[in-house]
Structure formats: structure tokens, C-alpha cells
Amino acid sequence: MAIINFVRDYERLARFRFGRFEGMKGPGLIIAIPIVHQIVRVDTRTEVLDIPQQTNITKDNAPIGIDFLVYMRVDINNAEKAVLEVENYRAAVVGLATTTLRAVIGDINLDEVLSQRERINEAIRQRLDQETGRWAIKVTNVEIREIDPPREIQDAMNRQMSAERVRRATIVEAEGTRQANITVAEGQRQATILQAEGDKEAEILRAEGHRQAQVLEAEGYRDALSRIFEIARNLDGNTMNLQYLETVKTVGASPATKFVLPLELTRALEGLSARAAAASSASDPAST
């Protein structure tokens, strides 16, 4: 033991005089006289304790190995408790962390242990902090480093993950097929609508063309009849008689032996006969 001790800002020195606690000293220069004084140095910085792996039994009786880290520090304002209340606070925290882990894991199923690390970390931290508070030890954080389930459980987990991947792939494939079918059906529907609209437009155009053709044809008949009427109105009786004679001539050239002559034709022939007789009388001088 040195007579002169330099205590850093993050340290405190517990000094005893003939075995009687005098208090926490520091920081700065601290004198400790051999035989008279005994000292215990306390580091108040955050420390990391590596809790070795241990086998724990889950609520559903599955053995599982877990190791984790504990982050802790000594309360600088009550550092004497870490000296007076516990012999070795580091070993005490390690032992307490081991039993606390077993208690927490024993209340959780295997699936929850594998999927809820944050929940387990916080549960262990809270329980440790409650127990170590009487030693002026503050547990700031707990982190599970590794979870090692047995081989048969790992195999079952691998099969489960494979089945889950297959299930997800099947769902994704089915969803893709469904979307493709919807797209194809939508395309077909749009094509049918467009084709129907095209057919309707074509029918309308054809009907419109047919109507206009009929209108033009009717107008043509009307104009032709008007023209015939105008021409026929200007014809005199001689012209009509000549037309009748041409008709009789055509009928006479027919090989038929019986003819049915309309009354108008007979009257026209009578008129022609009368005009012919009158013309003969006018040209014969002997007749006067």
C-alpha cells in the first residue's frame, strides 16, 4: 500500500482507520499510513460484465443456451455501499444476472425467446437494477449476445423457415397471377368495348350512306318524272299518233296471231284514218 495515493475524478477511495470506516476520499491526493489505514479503490465508470453461456429451460420445456452482456456502474454518490454492503460486487452481479436470466426465460415460450430479445433484455435489466440498487450498483443496459437452441430445434426452425418462404412465394406468385388475369381481362373488356363502338359507328355510317343513296335515287326519279312531264306536256296530237303507229308497227312484227289493242290506240287509229281521208280529199281535184 502506498502512502501517497492519487485518486482520479472517476474514482473514489474507501479509507479505514484501524478497521473503522472513515469515508470515501477523493478525487485528489489521499494519504494512507501503513498499518494505520486500509484503502479500497472503487471505479465509478460503466463496466461491461460478460455473462458466460448457460442452458436455460423455456416455459414450453425447450433447453436453450444464452450468453449476454451486463452494463453497470457504481453510483459515485453512494460508492461506500459497493464496499460495505457486498464483498465483491462484480461477482455478485454475475451470479444475480445468471439466476435472473433463468427466471425470465422460464416464463417465456421458445418462439418468444427467439423473437423478443428486446423484451427479454429490458426484463433482465429491470430485475437486476432492483436487486443491485442496495449495493449502489446501477445496471444501465443488458444485451443478449447469442441464443443457441439445440440441434433438433434448429432443424425444426429451418424447416419452418423453408415452409414459410415457400408459403410467401406461393402467395406472391398467386397475387402476380391474379393481377395478370385482371390486367388481361381488363384489356379484353376494353377491346370488346372498342370493337362494339367501332361496329356501331360502322353501322351508323352504312345506314347513313344507304339513306343518302335512297334520297339521291328518289331525287333522281323525281327529276326524271318532272322532265318527262315537261316533255309530254309540250307534245301535240300528231306526235302522239306517230308514237302509236310505231307501237302498232312493232306489234305487227310480232309472230302472235291475236292482239289486244287498248281503246286509246283504237281511237288514235280512227283519228289518223280521218286525217288521212281529209288529206286525200284536199289533194284530189276531181273531188271538187
Coordinates of C-alpha atoms in Angstrom, one line a residue:
M1 CA 0.0 0.0 0.0
A2 CA 1.4 3.4 -1.0
I3 CA 1.4 6.2 1.4
I4 CA 0.5 8.8 -1.2
N5 CA -2.4 7.9 -3.4
F6 CA -3.7 10.0 -6.4
V7 CA -7.4 9.5 -6.9
R8 CA -8.8 10.3 -10.3
D9 CA -12.1 12.1 -10.9
Y10 CA -13.9 8.8 -11.8
E11 CA -12.5 7.0 -8.7
R12 CA -13.2 7.1 -5.0
L13 CA -11.1 5.7 -2.2
A14 CA -12.7 4.0 0.8
R15 CA -10.3 4.6 3.8
F16 CA -10.4 2.6 7.0
R17 CA -8.5 3.6 10.2
F18 CA -7.7 0.5 12.3
G19 CA -10.7 -1.2 10.6
R20 CA -13.1 1.6 11.2
F21 CA -14.6 3.2 8.0
E22 CA -13.6 6.9 7.7
G23 CA -15.5 7.7 4.5
M24 CA -14.9 7.9 0.7
K25 CA -12.0 10.0 -0.3
G26 CA -11.1 11.7 -3.5
P27 CA -10.5 12.9 -6.0
G28 CA -7.0 14.3 -5.5
L29 CA -4.2 13.4 -3.1
I30 CA -5.0 10.9 -0.4
I31 CA -2.6 9.9 2.4
A32 CA -2.8 6.4 3.7
I33 CA -0.4 5.4 6.5
P34 CA 0.6 1.8 6.5
I35 CA -0.8 -0.3 9.4
V36 CA -3.0 2.6 10.5
H37 CA -5.0 2.9 7.3
Q38 CA -6.5 0.4 4.9
I39 CA -7.9 1.5 1.5
V40 CA -10.2 0.1 -1.2
R41 CA -10.3 1.8 -4.6
V42 CA -13.7 2.0 -6.4
D43 CA -14.0 2.7 -10.1
T44 CA -17.3 4.5 -10.9
R45 CA -17.1 4.2 -14.7
T46 CA -19.5 2.0 -16.6
E47 CA -18.2 -1.6 -16.7
V48 CA -19.2 -4.5 -19.0
L49 CA -19.6 -7.9 -17.5
D50 CA -19.6 -10.9 -19.9
I51 CA -22.1 -13.4 -18.5
P52 CA -21.0 -16.9 -19.8
Q53 CA -23.4 -19.0 -21.8
Q54 CA -25.7 -21.2 -19.7
T55 CA -28.5 -23.6 -20.5
N56 CA -32.0 -22.3 -19.7
I57 CA -35.4 -24.0 -19.8
T58 CA -38.2 -22.1 -21.5
K59 CA -41.8 -22.2 -20.4
D60 CA -42.5 -24.9 -23.0
N61 CA -39.6 -27.0 -21.7
A62 CA -37.2 -26.3 -24.5
P63 CA -33.5 -26.2 -23.5
I64 CA -31.7 -23.2 -24.9
G65 CA -28.2 -21.7 -24.4
I66 CA -27.9 -17.9 -23.9
D67 CA -25.0 -15.6 -23.1
F68 CA -25.3 -11.9 -22.6
L69 CA -23.6 -8.7 -21.5
V70 CA -24.4 -6.5 -18.5
Y71 CA -23.5 -2.8 -18.5
M72 CA -23.3 -1.4 -14.9
R73 CA -21.6 1.3 -12.9
V74 CA -21.2 2.3 -9.2
D75 CA -23.1 5.3 -8.0
I76 CA -20.5 7.9 -7.3
N77 CA -22.6 9.5 -4.5
N78 CA -23.1 6.2 -2.7
A79 CA -19.9 4.4 -3.6
E80 CA -19.3 3.2 0.0
K81 CA -22.2 0.7 -0.4
A82 CA -20.2 -1.1 -3.0
V83 CA -17.5 -1.6 -0.4
L84 CA -19.5 -2.0 2.8
E85 CA -22.6 -3.9 1.6
V86 CA -21.0 -6.6 -0.6
E87 CA -17.7 -8.3 -0.6
N88 CA -17.2 -8.5 -4.4
Y89 CA -19.9 -6.6 -6.2
R90 CA -18.8 -7.8 -9.7
A91 CA -19.1 -11.4 -8.8
A92 CA -22.4 -10.7 -7.0
V93 CA -23.8 -9.0 -10.2
V94 CA -22.7 -12.0 -12.3
G95 CA -24.4 -14.5 -10.1
L96 CA -27.5 -12.4 -9.8
A97 CA -27.6 -12.0 -13.6
T98 CA -27.4 -15.7 -14.1
T99 CA -30.3 -16.5 -11.8
T100 CA -32.4 -13.6 -13.2
L101 CA -31.9 -14.8 -16.7
R102 CA -33.2 -18.3 -15.8
A103 CA -36.2 -16.8 -14.1
V104 CA -37.1 -14.6 -17.1
I105 CA -36.6 -17.3 -19.7
G106 CA -38.7 -19.8 -17.6
D107 CA -41.7 -17.5 -18.1
I108 CA -41.4 -17.3 -21.9
N109 CA -42.0 -19.8 -24.7
L110 CA -39.3 -20.7 -27.1
D111 CA -40.8 -18.7 -30.0
E112 CA -40.9 -15.6 -27.8
V113 CA -37.3 -16.1 -26.7
L114 CA -36.2 -16.2 -30.4
S115 CA -38.3 -13.2 -31.5
Q116 CA -38.4 -10.9 -28.5
R117 CA -34.8 -10.1 -27.5
E118 CA -35.6 -6.5 -26.6
R119 CA -38.3 -7.6 -24.2
I120 CA -36.0 -10.1 -22.5
N121 CA -33.2 -7.5 -22.3
E122 CA -35.4 -5.0 -20.6
A123 CA -36.9 -7.6 -18.2
I124 CA -33.5 -8.7 -17.0
R125 CA -32.2 -5.1 -16.7
Q126 CA -35.2 -4.1 -14.5
R127 CA -34.8 -7.1 -12.2
L128 CA -31.1 -6.7 -11.9
D129 CA -31.3 -3.0 -11.2
Q130 CA -33.9 -3.6 -8.4
E131 CA -31.6 -6.1 -6.7
T132 CA -28.3 -4.2 -7.1
G133 CA -29.7 -0.9 -6.0
R134 CA -28.8 -1.7 -2.4
W135 CA -25.2 -2.0 -3.4
A136 CA -25.2 1.4 -5.2
I137 CA -24.9 -0.5 -8.5
K138 CA -26.8 0.9 -11.4
V139 CA -27.5 -1.6 -14.3
T140 CA -27.8 0.6 -17.4
N141 CA -28.2 -2.0 -20.1
V142 CA -28.4 -5.7 -20.8
E143 CA -27.8 -7.2 -24.3
I144 CA -28.3 -10.8 -25.3
R145 CA -25.3 -11.7 -27.4
E146 CA -26.2 -15.2 -28.7
I147 CA -29.0 -17.6 -28.4
D148 CA -28.1 -21.2 -29.2
P149 CA -31.0 -23.6 -29.4
P150 CA -30.4 -27.4 -29.6
R151 CA -29.7 -29.1 -33.0
E152 CA -33.2 -30.6 -33.3
I153 CA -34.8 -27.2 -32.6
Q154 CA -32.6 -25.6 -35.2
D155 CA -33.6 -28.2 -37.7
A156 CA -37.2 -27.6 -37.0
M157 CA -36.7 -23.9 -37.2
N158 CA -35.0 -24.3 -40.6
R159 CA -37.9 -26.4 -41.9
Q160 CA -40.3 -23.9 -40.6
M161 CA -38.5 -21.0 -42.3
S162 CA -38.3 -23.0 -45.5
A163 CA -42.1 -23.7 -45.4
E164 CA -42.7 -20.0 -44.6
R165 CA -40.6 -19.0 -47.6
V166 CA -42.5 -21.4 -49.8
R167 CA -45.8 -20.1 -48.5
R168 CA -44.7 -16.5 -49.2
A169 CA -43.5 -17.4 -52.6
T170 CA -46.8 -19.1 -53.4
I171 CA -48.7 -16.1 -52.1
V172 CA -46.6 -13.7 -54.2
E173 CA -47.0 -16.0 -57.3
A174 CA -50.7 -16.2 -56.8
E175 CA -51.0 -12.5 -56.4
G176 CA -49.0 -12.0 -59.5
T177 CA -51.2 -14.4 -61.5
R178 CA -54.3 -12.7 -60.1
Q179 CA -53.0 -9.3 -61.2
A180 CA -52.1 -10.6 -64.6
N181 CA -55.5 -12.1 -65.1
I182 CA -57.1 -8.9 -64.0
T183 CA -55.0 -7.0 -66.5
V184 CA -55.8 -9.4 -69.3
A185 CA -59.5 -9.3 -68.5
E186 CA -59.4 -5.5 -68.4
G187 CA -57.6 -5.5 -71.8
Q188 CA -60.2 -7.8 -73.3
R189 CA -63.0 -5.8 -71.9
Q190 CA -61.6 -2.6 -73.3
A191 CA -61.0 -4.4 -76.7
T192 CA -64.6 -5.6 -76.7
I193 CA -65.9 -2.1 -75.9
L194 CA -63.8 -0.6 -78.6
Q195 CA -64.9 -3.2 -81.2
A196 CA -68.6 -2.7 -80.3
E197 CA -68.2 1.0 -80.6
G198 CA -66.4 0.5 -83.9
D199 CA -69.2 -1.8 -85.2
K200 CA -71.8 0.7 -84.1
E201 CA -70.1 3.6 -85.9
A202 CA -69.8 1.4 -89.0
E203 CA -73.5 0.5 -88.9
I204 CA -74.4 4.2 -88.5
L205 CA -72.2 5.2 -91.4
R206 CA -73.6 2.4 -93.6
A207 CA -77.2 3.3 -92.7
E208 CA -76.4 7.0 -93.3
G209 CA -74.9 6.1 -96.7
H210 CA -77.9 3.9 -97.6
R211 CA -80.3 6.7 -96.6
Q212 CA -78.4 9.3 -98.6
A213 CA -78.4 6.9 -101.6
Q214 CA -82.1 6.4 -101.4
V215 CA -82.6 10.1 -101.1
L216 CA -80.5 10.7 -104.2
E217 CA -82.2 7.9 -106.1
A218 CA -85.6 9.4 -105.2
E219 CA -84.5 12.8 -106.2
G220 CA -83.3 11.3 -109.5
Y221 CA -86.7 9.7 -110.1
R222 CA -88.4 12.9 -109.2
D223 CA -86.2 14.9 -111.6
A224 CA -86.7 12.3 -114.4
L225 CA -90.5 12.3 -113.9
S226 CA -90.5 16.1 -113.9
R227 CA -88.6 16.1 -117.1
I228 CA -90.9 13.5 -118.7
F229 CA -93.9 15.5 -117.6
E230 CA -92.4 18.7 -119.1
I231 CA -91.7 17.0 -122.4
A232 CA -95.0 15.2 -122.6
R233 CA -96.9 18.4 -121.9
N234 CA -95.3 20.0 -125.0
L235 CA -96.2 17.1 -127.3
D236 CA -99.0 17.7 -129.9
G237 CA -101.5 15.1 -131.2
N238 CA -99.5 14.3 -134.3
T239 CA -96.5 13.3 -132.3
M240 CA -98.6 11.0 -130.2
N241 CA -100.2 9.5 -133.2
L242 CA -96.8 8.8 -134.7
Q243 CA -95.8 7.1 -131.5
Y244 CA -98.9 5.0 -131.6
L245 CA -98.1 4.0 -135.2
E246 CA -94.6 2.9 -134.2
T247 CA -96.2 0.8 -131.5
V248 CA -98.6 -0.8 -134.0
K249 CA -95.7 -1.5 -136.3
T250 CA -93.8 -3.2 -133.5
V251 CA -96.8 -5.2 -132.6
G252 CA -97.3 -6.3 -136.2
A253 CA -93.9 -7.6 -136.4
S254 CA -94.7 -10.0 -133.6
P255 CA -95.3 -13.7 -134.5
A256 CA -98.5 -13.7 -132.5
T257 CA -101.9 -14.1 -134.3
K258 CA -104.0 -12.3 -131.7
F259 CA -103.5 -8.8 -130.5
V260 CA -105.3 -6.9 -127.8
L261 CA -105.3 -3.2 -128.6
P262 CA -106.2 -0.7 -125.9
L263 CA -109.1 1.7 -126.5
E264 CA -106.8 4.7 -126.7
L265 CA -104.8 3.1 -129.6
T266 CA -108.1 2.3 -131.5
R267 CA -109.2 5.9 -131.1
A268 CA -105.8 7.1 -132.2
L269 CA -106.0 5.0 -135.4
E270 CA -109.5 6.3 -136.1
G271 CA -108.2 9.8 -135.8
L272 CA -105.3 9.0 -138.2
S273 CA -107.8 7.5 -140.7
A274 CA -109.9 10.6 -140.6
R275 CA -106.9 12.9 -141.1
A276 CA -105.7 10.7 -144.0
A277 CA -109.1 10.8 -145.7
A278 CA -109.2 14.6 -145.3
A279 CA -105.8 14.9 -146.8
S280 CA -106.7 12.8 -149.8
S281 CA -109.8 14.9 -150.5
A282 CA -107.8 18.0 -150.4
S283 CA -105.2 16.8 -152.8
D284 CA -107.7 15.3 -155.4
P285 CA -109.1 18.0 -157.8
A286 CA -111.7 15.7 -159.1
S287 CA -113.4 15.6 -155.9
T288 CA -114.4 19.3 -156.1

